[in-house]
Coordinates of C-alpha atoms and ligand atoms in Angstrom, one line a residue:
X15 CA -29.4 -1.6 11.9
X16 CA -29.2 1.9 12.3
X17 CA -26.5 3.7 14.9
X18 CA -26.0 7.0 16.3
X19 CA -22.3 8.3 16.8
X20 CA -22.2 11.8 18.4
X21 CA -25.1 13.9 16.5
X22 CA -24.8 11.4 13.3
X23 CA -26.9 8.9 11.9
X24 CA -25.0 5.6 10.0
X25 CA -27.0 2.9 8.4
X26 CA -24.6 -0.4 7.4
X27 CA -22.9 -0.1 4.2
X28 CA -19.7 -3.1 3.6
X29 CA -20.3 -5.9 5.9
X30 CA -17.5 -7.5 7.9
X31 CA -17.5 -10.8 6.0
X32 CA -17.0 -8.9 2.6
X33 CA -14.5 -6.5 4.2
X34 CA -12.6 -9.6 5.0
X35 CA -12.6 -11.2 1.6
X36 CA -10.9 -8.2 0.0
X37 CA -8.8 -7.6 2.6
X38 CA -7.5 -11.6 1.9
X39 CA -7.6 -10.9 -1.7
X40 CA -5.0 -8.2 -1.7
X41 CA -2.8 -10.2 0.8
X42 CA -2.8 -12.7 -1.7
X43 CA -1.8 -10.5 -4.5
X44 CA 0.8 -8.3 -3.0
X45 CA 2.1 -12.0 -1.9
X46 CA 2.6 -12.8 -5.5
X47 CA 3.6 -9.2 -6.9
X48 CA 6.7 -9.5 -4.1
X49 CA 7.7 -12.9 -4.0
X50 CA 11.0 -12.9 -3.6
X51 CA 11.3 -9.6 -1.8
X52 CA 10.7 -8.2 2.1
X53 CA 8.5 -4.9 1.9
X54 CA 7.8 -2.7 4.2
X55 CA 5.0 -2.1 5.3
X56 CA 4.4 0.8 6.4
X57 CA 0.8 1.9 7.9
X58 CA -0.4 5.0 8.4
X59 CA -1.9 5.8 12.0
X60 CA -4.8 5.6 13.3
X61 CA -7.0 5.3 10.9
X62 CA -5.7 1.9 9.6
X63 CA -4.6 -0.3 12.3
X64 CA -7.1 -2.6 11.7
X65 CA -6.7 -3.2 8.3
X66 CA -3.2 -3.5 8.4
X67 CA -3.2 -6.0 11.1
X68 CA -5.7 -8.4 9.3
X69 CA -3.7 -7.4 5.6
X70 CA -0.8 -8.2 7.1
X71 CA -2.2 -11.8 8.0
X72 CA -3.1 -12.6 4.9
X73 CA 0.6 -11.7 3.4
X74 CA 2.7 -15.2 3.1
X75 CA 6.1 -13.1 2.6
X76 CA 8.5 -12.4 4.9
X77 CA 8.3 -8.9 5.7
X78 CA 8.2 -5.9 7.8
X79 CA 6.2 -3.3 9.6
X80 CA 6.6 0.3 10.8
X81 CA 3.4 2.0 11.9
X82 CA 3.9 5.9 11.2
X83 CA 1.8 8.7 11.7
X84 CA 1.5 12.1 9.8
X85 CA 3.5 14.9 12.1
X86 CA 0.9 17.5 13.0
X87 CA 2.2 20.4 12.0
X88 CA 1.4 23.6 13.5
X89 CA 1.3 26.9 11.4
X90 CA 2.2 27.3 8.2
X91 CA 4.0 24.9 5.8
X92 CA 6.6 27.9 5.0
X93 CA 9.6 26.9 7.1
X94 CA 10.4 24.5 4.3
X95 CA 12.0 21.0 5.3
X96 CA 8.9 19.7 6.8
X97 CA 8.9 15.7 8.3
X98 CA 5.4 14.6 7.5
X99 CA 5.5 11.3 8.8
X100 CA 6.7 10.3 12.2
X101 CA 7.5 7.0 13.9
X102 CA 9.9 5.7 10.9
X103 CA 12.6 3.6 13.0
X104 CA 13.4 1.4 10.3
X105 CA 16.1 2.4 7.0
X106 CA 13.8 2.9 4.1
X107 CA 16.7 3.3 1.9
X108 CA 16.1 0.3 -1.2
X109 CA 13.4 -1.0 0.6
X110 CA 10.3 -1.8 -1.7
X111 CA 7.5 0.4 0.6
X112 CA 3.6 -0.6 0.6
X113 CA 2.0 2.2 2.5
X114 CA -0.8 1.3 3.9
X115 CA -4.1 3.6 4.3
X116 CA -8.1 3.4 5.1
X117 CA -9.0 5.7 3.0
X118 CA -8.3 8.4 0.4
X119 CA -10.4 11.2 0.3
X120 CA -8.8 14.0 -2.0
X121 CA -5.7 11.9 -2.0
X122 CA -3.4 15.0 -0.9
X123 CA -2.2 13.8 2.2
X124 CA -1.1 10.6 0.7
X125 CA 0.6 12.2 -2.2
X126 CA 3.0 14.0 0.6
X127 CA 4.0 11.0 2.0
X128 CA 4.9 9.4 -1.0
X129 CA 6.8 12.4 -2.6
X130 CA 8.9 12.1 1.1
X131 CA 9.8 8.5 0.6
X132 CA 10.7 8.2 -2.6
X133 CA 13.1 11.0 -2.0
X134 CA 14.8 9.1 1.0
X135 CA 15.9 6.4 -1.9
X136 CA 13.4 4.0 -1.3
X137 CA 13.4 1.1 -4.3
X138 CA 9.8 0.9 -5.0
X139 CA 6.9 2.5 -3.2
X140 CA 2.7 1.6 -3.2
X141 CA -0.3 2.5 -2.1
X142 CA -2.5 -0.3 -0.5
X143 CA -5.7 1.8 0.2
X144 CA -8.8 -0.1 2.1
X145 CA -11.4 2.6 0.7
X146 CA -10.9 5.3 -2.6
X147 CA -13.4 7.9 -2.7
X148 CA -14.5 9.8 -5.7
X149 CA -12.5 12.9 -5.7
X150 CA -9.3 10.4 -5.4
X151 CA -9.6 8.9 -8.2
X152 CA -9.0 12.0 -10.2
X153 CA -5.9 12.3 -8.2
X154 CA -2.3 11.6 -9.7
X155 CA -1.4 9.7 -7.3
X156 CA -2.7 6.2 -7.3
X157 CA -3.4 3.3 -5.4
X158 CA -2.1 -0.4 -6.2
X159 CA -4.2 -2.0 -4.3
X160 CA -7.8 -1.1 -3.5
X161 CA -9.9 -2.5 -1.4
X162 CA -13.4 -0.6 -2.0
X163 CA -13.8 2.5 -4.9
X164 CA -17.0 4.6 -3.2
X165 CA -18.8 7.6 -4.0
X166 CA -18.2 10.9 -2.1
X167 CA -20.1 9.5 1.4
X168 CA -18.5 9.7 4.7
X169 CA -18.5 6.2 6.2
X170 CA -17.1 4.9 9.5
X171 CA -16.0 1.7 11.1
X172 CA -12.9 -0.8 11.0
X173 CA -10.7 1.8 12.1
X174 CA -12.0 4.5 10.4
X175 CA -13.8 6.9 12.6
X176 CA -16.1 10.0 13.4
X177 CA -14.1 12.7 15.9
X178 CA -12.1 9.9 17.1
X179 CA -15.6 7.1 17.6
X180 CA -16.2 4.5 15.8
X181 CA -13.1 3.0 15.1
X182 CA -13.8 -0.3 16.8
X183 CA -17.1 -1.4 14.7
X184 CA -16.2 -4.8 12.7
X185 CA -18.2 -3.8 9.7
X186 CA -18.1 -0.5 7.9
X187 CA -21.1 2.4 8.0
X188 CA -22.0 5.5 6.1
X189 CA -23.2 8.4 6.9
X190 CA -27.4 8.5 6.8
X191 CA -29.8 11.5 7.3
X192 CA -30.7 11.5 11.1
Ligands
IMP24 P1 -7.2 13.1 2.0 O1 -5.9 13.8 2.1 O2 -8.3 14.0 1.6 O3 -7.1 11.9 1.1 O4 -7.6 12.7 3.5 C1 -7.6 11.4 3.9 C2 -7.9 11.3 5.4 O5 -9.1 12.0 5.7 C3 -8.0 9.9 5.9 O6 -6.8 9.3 6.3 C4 -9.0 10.0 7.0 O7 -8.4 10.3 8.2 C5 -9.9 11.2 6.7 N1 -11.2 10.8 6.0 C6 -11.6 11.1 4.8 N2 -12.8 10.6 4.5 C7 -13.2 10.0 5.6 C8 -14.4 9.3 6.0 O8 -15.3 9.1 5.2 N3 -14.4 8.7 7.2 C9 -13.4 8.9 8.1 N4 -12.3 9.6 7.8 C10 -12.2 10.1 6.6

């Protein structure tokens, strides 16, 4: 079924039940690519809350959980030793990182992040993406662990959402002609 969110029009594109399965697939294989070690995890805010919390569900490893968020910087990028994640109370130094992210669009804001950890002396750090678009996949940086690759549509739902709505809908939507 159809739904309006603000002036857009989003038809039903990755149901819940097969959102799920992934989401337990990838717990199960990040459970055996770690065994024997306690990642971080470390989600990205807001946008994947609600992956994380049912990825992190389907991980049988001990491990942690820091959710950060990217610093909204004002201005220009020019005064040099930019933070561009926030919220990081735990030492990332040798921990083996699994950032987790809905979606990569260009991939630029993830490749940031990344560059900034490994930097901080991290051991190992991964991507665990929910959704890869199209012009991410020509990116250098990439993803472990995918959930769903998709063409260049704008979709909405399980925490991903349109000027802060839709964030709550169990299944995922993309973007229709109204
Ligand atoms: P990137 O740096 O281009 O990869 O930007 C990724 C960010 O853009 C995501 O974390 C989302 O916040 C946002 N974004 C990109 N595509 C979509 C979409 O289709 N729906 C909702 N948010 C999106």
């Amino acid at each position: 079924m159809k739904i309006t969110v603000k002036d857009l029009s989003f038809a039903p594109f990755i149901p819940e039940s097969a959102i799920l399965e992934r989401v337990a697939q990838i717990g199960q294989q990040i459970s055996a690519d770690y065994a024997g070690r306690v990642p971080l995890f470390l989600p990205i805010l807001n946008g994947s809350f609600v992956f994380a919390a049912d990825l992190l569900r389907e991980v049988s490893l001990e491990c942690r959980v820091s959710f950060v968020k990217h610093a909204s910087y004002q201005g220009t990028t020019s005064t040099g030793q930019l933070k561009t994640l926030i919220g990081l109370n735990e030492s990332i130094f040798n921990q083996d990182i699994i950032v987790v992210e809905d979606i990569m669009d260009t991939g630029l804001t993830l490749s940031k992040v990344i560059e900034e950890l490994r930097s901080l002396g991290t051991r190992s750090v991964e991507i665990a993406t929910l959704i890869r678009k199209a012009p991410a996949r020509e990116h250098a940086v990439k993803p472990k662990y995918i959930g769903f690759d998709i063409d260049n549509e704008f979709v909405l739902g399980y925490g991903l959402d349109y000027e802060g709505l839709g964030r709550n809908l169990s299944a995922i939507y993309q973007q229709v002609p109204v």
